[in-house]
Coordinates of C-alpha atoms in Angstrom, one line a residue:
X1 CA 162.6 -49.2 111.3
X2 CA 163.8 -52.5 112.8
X3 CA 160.9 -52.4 115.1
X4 CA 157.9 -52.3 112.4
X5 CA 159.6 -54.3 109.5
X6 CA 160.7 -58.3 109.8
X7 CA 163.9 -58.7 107.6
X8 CA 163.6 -61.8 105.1
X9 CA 166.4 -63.0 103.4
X10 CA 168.0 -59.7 101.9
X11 CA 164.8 -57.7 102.4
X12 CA 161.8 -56.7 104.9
X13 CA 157.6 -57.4 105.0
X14 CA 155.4 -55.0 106.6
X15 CA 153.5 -55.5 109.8
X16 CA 150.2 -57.1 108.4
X17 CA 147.9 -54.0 109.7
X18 CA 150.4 -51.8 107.8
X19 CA 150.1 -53.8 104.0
X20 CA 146.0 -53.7 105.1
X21 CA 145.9 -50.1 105.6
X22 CA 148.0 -49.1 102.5
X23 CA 146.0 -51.6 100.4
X24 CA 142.4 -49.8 101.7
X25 CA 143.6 -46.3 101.4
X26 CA 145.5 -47.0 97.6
X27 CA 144.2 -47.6 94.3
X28 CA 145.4 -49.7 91.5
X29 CA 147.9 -47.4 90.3
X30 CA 149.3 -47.2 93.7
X31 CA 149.9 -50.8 94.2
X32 CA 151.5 -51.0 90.9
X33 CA 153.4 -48.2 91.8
X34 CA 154.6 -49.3 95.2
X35 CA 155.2 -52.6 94.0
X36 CA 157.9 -51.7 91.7
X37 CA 159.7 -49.4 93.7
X38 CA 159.7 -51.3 97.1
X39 CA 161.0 -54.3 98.0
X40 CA 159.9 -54.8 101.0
X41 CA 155.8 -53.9 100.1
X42 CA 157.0 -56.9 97.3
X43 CA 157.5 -59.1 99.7
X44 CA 154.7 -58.3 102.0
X45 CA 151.8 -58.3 99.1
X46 CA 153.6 -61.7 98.0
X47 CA 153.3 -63.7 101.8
X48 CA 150.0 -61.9 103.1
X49 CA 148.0 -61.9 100.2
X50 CA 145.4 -59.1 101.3
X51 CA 142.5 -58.7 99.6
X52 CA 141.8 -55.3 97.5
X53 CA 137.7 -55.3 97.1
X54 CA 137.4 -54.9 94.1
X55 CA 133.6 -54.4 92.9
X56 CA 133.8 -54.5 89.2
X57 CA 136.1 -55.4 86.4
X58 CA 136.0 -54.8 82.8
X59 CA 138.6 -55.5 79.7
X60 CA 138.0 -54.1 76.1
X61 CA 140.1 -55.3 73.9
X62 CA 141.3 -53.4 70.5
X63 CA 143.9 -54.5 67.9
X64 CA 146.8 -52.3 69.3
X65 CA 145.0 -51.0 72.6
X66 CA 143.3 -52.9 75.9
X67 CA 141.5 -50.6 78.5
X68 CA 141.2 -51.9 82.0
X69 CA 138.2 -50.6 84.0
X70 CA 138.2 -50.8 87.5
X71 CA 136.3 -50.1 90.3
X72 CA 136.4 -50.6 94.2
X73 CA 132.8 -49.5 95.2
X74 CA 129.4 -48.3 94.8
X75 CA 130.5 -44.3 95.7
X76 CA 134.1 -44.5 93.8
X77 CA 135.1 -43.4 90.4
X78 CA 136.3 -46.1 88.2
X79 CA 139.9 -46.1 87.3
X80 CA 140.4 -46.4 83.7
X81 CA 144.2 -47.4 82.5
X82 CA 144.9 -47.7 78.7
X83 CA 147.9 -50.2 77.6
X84 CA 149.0 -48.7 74.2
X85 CA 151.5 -49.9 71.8
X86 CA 153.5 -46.6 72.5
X87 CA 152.2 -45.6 75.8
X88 CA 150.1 -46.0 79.0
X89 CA 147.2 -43.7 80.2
X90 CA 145.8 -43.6 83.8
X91 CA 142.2 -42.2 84.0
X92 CA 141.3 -40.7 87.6
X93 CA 139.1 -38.1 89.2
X94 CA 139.8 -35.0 88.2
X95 CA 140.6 -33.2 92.0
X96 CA 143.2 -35.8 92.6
X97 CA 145.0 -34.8 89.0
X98 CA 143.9 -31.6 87.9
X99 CA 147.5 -30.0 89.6
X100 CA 149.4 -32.3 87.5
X101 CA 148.8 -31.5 84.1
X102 CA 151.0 -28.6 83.9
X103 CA 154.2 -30.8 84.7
X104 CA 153.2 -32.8 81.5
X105 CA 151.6 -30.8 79.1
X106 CA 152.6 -27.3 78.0
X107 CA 149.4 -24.8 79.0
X108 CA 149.0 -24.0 75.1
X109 CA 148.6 -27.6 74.4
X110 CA 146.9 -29.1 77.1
X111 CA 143.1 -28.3 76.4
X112 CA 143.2 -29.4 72.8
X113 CA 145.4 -32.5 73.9
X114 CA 142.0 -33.0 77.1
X115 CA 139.9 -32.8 74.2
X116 CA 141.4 -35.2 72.0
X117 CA 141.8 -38.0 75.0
X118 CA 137.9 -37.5 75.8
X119 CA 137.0 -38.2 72.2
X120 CA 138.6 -41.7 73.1
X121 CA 136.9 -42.3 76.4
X122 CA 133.5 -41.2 77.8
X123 CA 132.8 -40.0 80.9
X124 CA 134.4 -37.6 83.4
X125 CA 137.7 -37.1 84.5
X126 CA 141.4 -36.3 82.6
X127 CA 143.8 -38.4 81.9
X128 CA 147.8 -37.7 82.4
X129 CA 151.2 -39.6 81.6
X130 CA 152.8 -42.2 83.9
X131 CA 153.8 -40.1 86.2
X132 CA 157.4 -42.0 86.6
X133 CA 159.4 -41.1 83.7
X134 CA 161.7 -44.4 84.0
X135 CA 158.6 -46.4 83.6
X136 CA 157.7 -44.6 81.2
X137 CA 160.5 -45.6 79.1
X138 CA 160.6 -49.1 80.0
X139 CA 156.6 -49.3 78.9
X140 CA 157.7 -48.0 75.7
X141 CA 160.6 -51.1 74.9
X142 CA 157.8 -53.4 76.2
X143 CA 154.9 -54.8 74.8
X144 CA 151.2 -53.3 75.6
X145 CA 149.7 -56.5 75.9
X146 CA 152.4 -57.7 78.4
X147 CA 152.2 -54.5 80.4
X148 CA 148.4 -55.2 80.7
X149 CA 148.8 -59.3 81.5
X150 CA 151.5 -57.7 84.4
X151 CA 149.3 -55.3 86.0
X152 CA 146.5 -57.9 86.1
X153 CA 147.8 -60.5 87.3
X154 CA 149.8 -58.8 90.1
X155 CA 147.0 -57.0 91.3
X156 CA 143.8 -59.0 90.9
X157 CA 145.9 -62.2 92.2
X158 CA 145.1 -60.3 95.9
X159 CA 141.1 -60.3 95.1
X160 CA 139.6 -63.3 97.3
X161 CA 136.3 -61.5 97.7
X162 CA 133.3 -61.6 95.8
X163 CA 133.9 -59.4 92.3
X164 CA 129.8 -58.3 91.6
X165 CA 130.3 -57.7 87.8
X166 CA 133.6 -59.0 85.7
X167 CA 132.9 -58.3 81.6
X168 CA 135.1 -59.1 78.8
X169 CA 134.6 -57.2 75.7
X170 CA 136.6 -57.7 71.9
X171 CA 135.6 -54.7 69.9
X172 CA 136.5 -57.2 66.6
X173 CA 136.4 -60.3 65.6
X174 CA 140.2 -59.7 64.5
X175 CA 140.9 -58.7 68.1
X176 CA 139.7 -61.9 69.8
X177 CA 141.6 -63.7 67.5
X178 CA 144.4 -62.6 68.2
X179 CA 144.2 -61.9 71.9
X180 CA 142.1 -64.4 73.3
X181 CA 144.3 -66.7 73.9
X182 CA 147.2 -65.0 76.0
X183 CA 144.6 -63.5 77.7
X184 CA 142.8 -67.2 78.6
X185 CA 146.2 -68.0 79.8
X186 CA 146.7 -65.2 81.9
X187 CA 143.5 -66.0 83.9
X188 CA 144.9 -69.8 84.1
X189 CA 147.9 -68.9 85.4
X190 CA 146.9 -66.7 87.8
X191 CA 143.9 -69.2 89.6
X192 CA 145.2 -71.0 92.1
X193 CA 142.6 -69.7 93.8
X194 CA 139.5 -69.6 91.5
X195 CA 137.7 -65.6 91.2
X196 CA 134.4 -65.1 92.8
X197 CA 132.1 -63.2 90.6
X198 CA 128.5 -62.6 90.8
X199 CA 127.7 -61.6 87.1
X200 CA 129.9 -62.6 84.3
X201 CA 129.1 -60.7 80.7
X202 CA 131.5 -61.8 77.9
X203 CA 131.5 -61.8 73.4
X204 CA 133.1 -64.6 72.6
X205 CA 132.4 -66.5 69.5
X206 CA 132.1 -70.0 70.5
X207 CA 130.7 -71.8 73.1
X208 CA 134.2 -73.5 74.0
X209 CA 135.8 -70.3 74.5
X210 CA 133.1 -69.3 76.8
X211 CA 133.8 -72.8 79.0
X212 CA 137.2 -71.8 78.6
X213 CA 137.2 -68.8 80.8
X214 CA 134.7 -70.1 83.0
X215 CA 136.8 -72.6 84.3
X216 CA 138.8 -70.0 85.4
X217 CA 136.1 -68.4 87.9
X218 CA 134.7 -70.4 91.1
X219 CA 131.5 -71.9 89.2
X220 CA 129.7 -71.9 92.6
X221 CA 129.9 -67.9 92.7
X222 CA 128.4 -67.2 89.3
X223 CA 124.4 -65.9 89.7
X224 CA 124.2 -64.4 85.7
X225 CA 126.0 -65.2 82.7
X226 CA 125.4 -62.7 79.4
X227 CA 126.6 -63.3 76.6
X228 CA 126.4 -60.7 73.6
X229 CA 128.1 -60.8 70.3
X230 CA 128.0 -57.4 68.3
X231 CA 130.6 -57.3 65.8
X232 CA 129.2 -60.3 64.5
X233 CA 127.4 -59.7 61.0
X234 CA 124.5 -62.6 61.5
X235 CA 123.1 -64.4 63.9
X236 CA 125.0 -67.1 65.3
X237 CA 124.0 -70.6 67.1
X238 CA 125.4 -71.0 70.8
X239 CA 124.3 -72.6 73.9
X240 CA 124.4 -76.2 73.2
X241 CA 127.8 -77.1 74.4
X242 CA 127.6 -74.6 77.6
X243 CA 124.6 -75.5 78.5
X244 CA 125.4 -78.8 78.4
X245 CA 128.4 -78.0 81.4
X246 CA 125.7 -76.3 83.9
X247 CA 125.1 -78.6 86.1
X248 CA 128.4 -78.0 87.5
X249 CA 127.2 -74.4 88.2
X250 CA 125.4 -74.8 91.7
X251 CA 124.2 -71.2 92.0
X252 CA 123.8 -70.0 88.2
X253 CA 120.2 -68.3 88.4
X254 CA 120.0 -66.0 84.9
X255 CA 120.8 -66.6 81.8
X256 CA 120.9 -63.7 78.9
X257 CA 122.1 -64.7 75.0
X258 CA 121.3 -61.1 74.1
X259 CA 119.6 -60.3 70.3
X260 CA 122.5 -60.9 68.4
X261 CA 122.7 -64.7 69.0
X262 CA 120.5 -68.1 68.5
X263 CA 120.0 -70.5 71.5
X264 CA 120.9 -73.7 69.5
X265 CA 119.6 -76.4 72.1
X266 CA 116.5 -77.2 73.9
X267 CA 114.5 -75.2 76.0
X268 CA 114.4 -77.8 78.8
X269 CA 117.9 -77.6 79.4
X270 CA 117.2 -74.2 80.5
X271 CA 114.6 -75.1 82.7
X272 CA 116.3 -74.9 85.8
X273 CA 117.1 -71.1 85.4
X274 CA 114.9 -68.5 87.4
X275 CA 115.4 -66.2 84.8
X276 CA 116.1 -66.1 80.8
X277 CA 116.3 -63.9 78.0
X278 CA 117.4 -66.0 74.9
X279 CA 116.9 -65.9 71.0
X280 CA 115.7 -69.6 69.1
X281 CA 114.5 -69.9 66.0
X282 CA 111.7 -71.7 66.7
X283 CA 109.4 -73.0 69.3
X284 CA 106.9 -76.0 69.6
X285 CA 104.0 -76.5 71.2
X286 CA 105.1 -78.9 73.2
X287 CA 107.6 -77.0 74.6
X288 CA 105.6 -74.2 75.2
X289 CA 103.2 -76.9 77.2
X290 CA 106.8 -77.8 79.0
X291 CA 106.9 -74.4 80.2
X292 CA 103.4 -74.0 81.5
X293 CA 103.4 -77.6 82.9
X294 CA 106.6 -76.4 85.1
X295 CA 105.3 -72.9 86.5
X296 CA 102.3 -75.1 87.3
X297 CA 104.0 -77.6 89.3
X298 CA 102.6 -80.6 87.2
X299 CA 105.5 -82.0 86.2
X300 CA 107.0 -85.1 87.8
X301 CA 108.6 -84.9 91.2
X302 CA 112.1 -85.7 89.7
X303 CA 111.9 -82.7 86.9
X304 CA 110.5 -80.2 88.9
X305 CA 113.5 -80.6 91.4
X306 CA 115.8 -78.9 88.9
X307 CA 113.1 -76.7 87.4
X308 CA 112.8 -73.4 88.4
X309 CA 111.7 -70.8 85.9
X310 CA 110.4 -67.8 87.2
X311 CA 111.3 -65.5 83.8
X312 CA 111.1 -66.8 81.0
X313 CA 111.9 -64.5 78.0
X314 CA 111.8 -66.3 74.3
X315 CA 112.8 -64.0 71.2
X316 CA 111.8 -65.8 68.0
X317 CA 112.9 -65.7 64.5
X318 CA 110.2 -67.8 63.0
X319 CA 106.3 -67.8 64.6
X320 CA 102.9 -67.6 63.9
X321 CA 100.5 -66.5 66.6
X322 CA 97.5 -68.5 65.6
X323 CA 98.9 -71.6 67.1
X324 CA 99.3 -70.3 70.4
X325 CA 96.0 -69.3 70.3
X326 CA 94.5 -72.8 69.5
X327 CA 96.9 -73.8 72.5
X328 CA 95.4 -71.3 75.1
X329 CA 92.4 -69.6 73.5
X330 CA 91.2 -66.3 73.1
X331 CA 93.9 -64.0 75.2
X332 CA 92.1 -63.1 78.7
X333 CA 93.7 -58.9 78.0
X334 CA 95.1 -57.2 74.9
X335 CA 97.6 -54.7 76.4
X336 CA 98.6 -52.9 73.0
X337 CA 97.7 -53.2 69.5
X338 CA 100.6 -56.6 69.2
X339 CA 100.9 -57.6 72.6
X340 CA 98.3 -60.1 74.4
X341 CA 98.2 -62.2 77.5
X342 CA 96.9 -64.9 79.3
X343 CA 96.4 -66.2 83.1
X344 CA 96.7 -69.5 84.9
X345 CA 96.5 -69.7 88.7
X346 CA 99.6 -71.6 89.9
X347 CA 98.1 -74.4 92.5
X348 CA 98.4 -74.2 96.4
X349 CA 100.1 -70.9 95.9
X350 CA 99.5 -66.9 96.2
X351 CA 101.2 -66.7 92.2
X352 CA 99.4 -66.6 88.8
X353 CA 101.8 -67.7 85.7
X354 CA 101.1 -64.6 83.1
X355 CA 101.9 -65.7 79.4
X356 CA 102.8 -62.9 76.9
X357 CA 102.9 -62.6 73.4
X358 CA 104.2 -59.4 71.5
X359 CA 103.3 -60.5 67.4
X360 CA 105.2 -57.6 66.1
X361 CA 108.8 -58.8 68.0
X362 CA 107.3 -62.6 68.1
X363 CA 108.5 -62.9 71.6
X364 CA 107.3 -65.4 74.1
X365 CA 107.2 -63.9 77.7
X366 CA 106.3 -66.6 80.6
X367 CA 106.4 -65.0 84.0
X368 CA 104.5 -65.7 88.0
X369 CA 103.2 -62.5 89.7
X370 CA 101.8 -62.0 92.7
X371 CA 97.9 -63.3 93.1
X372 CA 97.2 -59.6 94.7
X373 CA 98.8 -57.7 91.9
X374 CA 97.0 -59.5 89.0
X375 CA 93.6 -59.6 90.6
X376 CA 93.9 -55.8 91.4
X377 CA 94.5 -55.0 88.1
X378 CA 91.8 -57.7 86.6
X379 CA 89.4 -58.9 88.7
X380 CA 88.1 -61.7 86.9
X381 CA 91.4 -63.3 86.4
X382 CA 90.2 -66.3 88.4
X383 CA 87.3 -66.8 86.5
X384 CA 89.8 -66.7 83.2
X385 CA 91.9 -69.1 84.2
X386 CA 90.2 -71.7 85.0
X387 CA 88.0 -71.7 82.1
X388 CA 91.5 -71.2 80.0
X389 CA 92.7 -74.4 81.8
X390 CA 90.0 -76.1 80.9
X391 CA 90.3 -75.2 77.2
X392 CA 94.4 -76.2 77.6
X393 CA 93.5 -79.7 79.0
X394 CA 90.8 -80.5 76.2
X395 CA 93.8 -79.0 73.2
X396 CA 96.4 -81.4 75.0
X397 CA 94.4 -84.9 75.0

């Protein structure tokens, strides 16, 4: 024992290879598990710091309940755990668990009590007690949201790789109120080191509450930000404010409001996005001349340094066709009954910018395609968009 363990004050650490192993092979659960009940794997996870992969993340939040999602890669199953005001359930595959029910359940009870746990979660799998009875009873004298601010923090404070998908979600509007903020604080306390995630997907109400917990992540590392808000009766107005803060956001390439809310701001602070899919009440003309202007590349040198839209999706509450029509002209293809399009070669390039228009959802589609693909499918494209640029240069002057 001596040999493989290096005493430190009045316990041991592990042999580095020996904490990586343990950390590859175990889950969550097992971390947790092995971090209560030895000292020395305390000690070891606390100096060495490995990291434990983690590929997604997700929190849903209830008034009395928080689920913690988790999973470590494409081909595993995701480990749910509940944190309940009276007690904790640990959701795995079902080989790995299926021998333990009987220690827990009585065999009359246990397939009504299956059923009644899969009415609360979806998907596969069963769910079983914490297996350790003393931690069982201390969960119960401790608070739920405690337990769950413990578990994460001592557990994702090891993640130094890239998460791909971290999501946030407050089933109420009652529940963010009144979580929100313990749980802002736990993701404070724990970044010394900054998160990496790829895609970020959160409901929060207000625009600073969204910067909030972004400061918590490496900005760099963020590609797509979505932000949806369905327990909210109306639409609401966001995007101002955090748009305002995305310049510091070197690699932020989408951008998704969702349905539910109203972009509040101006389209050409979304400019430099490659992709967007956002909800304003209105647009002008102008800006939908903006738009063209930048996939065309006829913009000023110092704009189109930062302007990058590749996708651009606008949902609008308030729109009337005609005008775009007096803009471009008569559409160059009418794909259904409410949708339309037109074409515009893109210059020195193997692109076409294809502009959409769906009447019926009054939704603003601006997107570049391959020159191949679009002249395959309508051969006279060329012909179309040059005499629609024509027509756009006469409507502007």
């Amino acid at each position: 024992m001596e040999e493989i363990l290096t005493p430190i004050g009045d316990g041991y650490i592990f042999p580095k290879k020996v904490v990586g192993k343990i950390v590859e092979f175990s889950d969550y659960k097992s971390i947790i598990t092995l971090m209560k009940v030895s000292k020395g794997f305390r000690n070891t996870i606390g100096f060495q710091r490995p990291d434990i992969k983690l590929e997604s993340v997700e929190i849903s939040v209830k008034i009395g309940s928080i689920i913690l999602a988790l999973k470590y890669s494409e081909d595993t199953e995701i480990l749910r755990i509940q944190y309940r005001e009276r007690r904790c359930y640990y959701r795995q595959p079902p080989r790995k668990w299926k021998r333990s029910l009987g220690k827990f359940w009585k065999k009359e009870d246990r397939i009504e009590k299956e059923e009644r746990l899969d009415k609360e979660f979806q998907g596969k799998g069963c769910f079983v007690k914490n297996l350790n009875s003393k931690n069982k009873e201390k969960f119960l004298k401790t608070n739920f949201l405690q337990a769950f601010l413990y578990d994460y923090y001592y557990v994702l404070c090891f993640q130094s790789s890239k998460i791909s998908n971290f999501k946030i979600n407050f089933s109420t509007d009652l529940a963010l109120k009144k979580f929100s903020y313990s749980i802002f604080n736990c993701f404070q306390f724990r970044q010394k080191v900054p998160l990496k995630i790829q895609n970020f997907c959160c409901n929060f109400v207000d625009d600073r509450q969204i910067s909030m917990i972004l400061d918590c992540f490496d900005l760099d590392s963020i590609e797509k930000l979505e932000i949806f808000k369905k327990f909210l009766p109306e639409y609401s107005k966001i995007g101002k404010y955090l748009i305002q803060r995305t310049p510091q956001w070197k690699k932020l390439k989408e951008v998704d409001f969702g349905d539910e809310s109203v972009y509040d701001g101006f389209v050409k602070d979304l400019l430099h996005f490659e992709k967007v899919n956002v909800r304003m009440e209105q647009i002008t003309l102008t800006e939908i001349s903006m738009l063209k202007n930048v996939n065309l590349k006829i913009e000023s040198d110092a704009f189109q340094n930062t302007a990058n839209p590749k996708n651009f999706d606008i949902k609008l509450l308030y729109f009337n066709s005609n005008t775009l029509n007096r803009l471009l002209g008569e559409p160059m293809d009418y794909e259904a009954q409410n949708m339309c399009s037109w074409f515009f070669e893109i210059p020195n390039s193997q692109q076409f910018l294809k502009i959409s228009l769906d009447s019926k959802k009054k939704s603003i589609n601006f997107k570049r395609l391959k020159s191949s693909e679009v002249l395959e499918t309508f051969p006279n494209a060329l012909e179309f968009a040059k005499r629609a640029e024509g027509l756009f240069s006469f409507v502007q002057l």
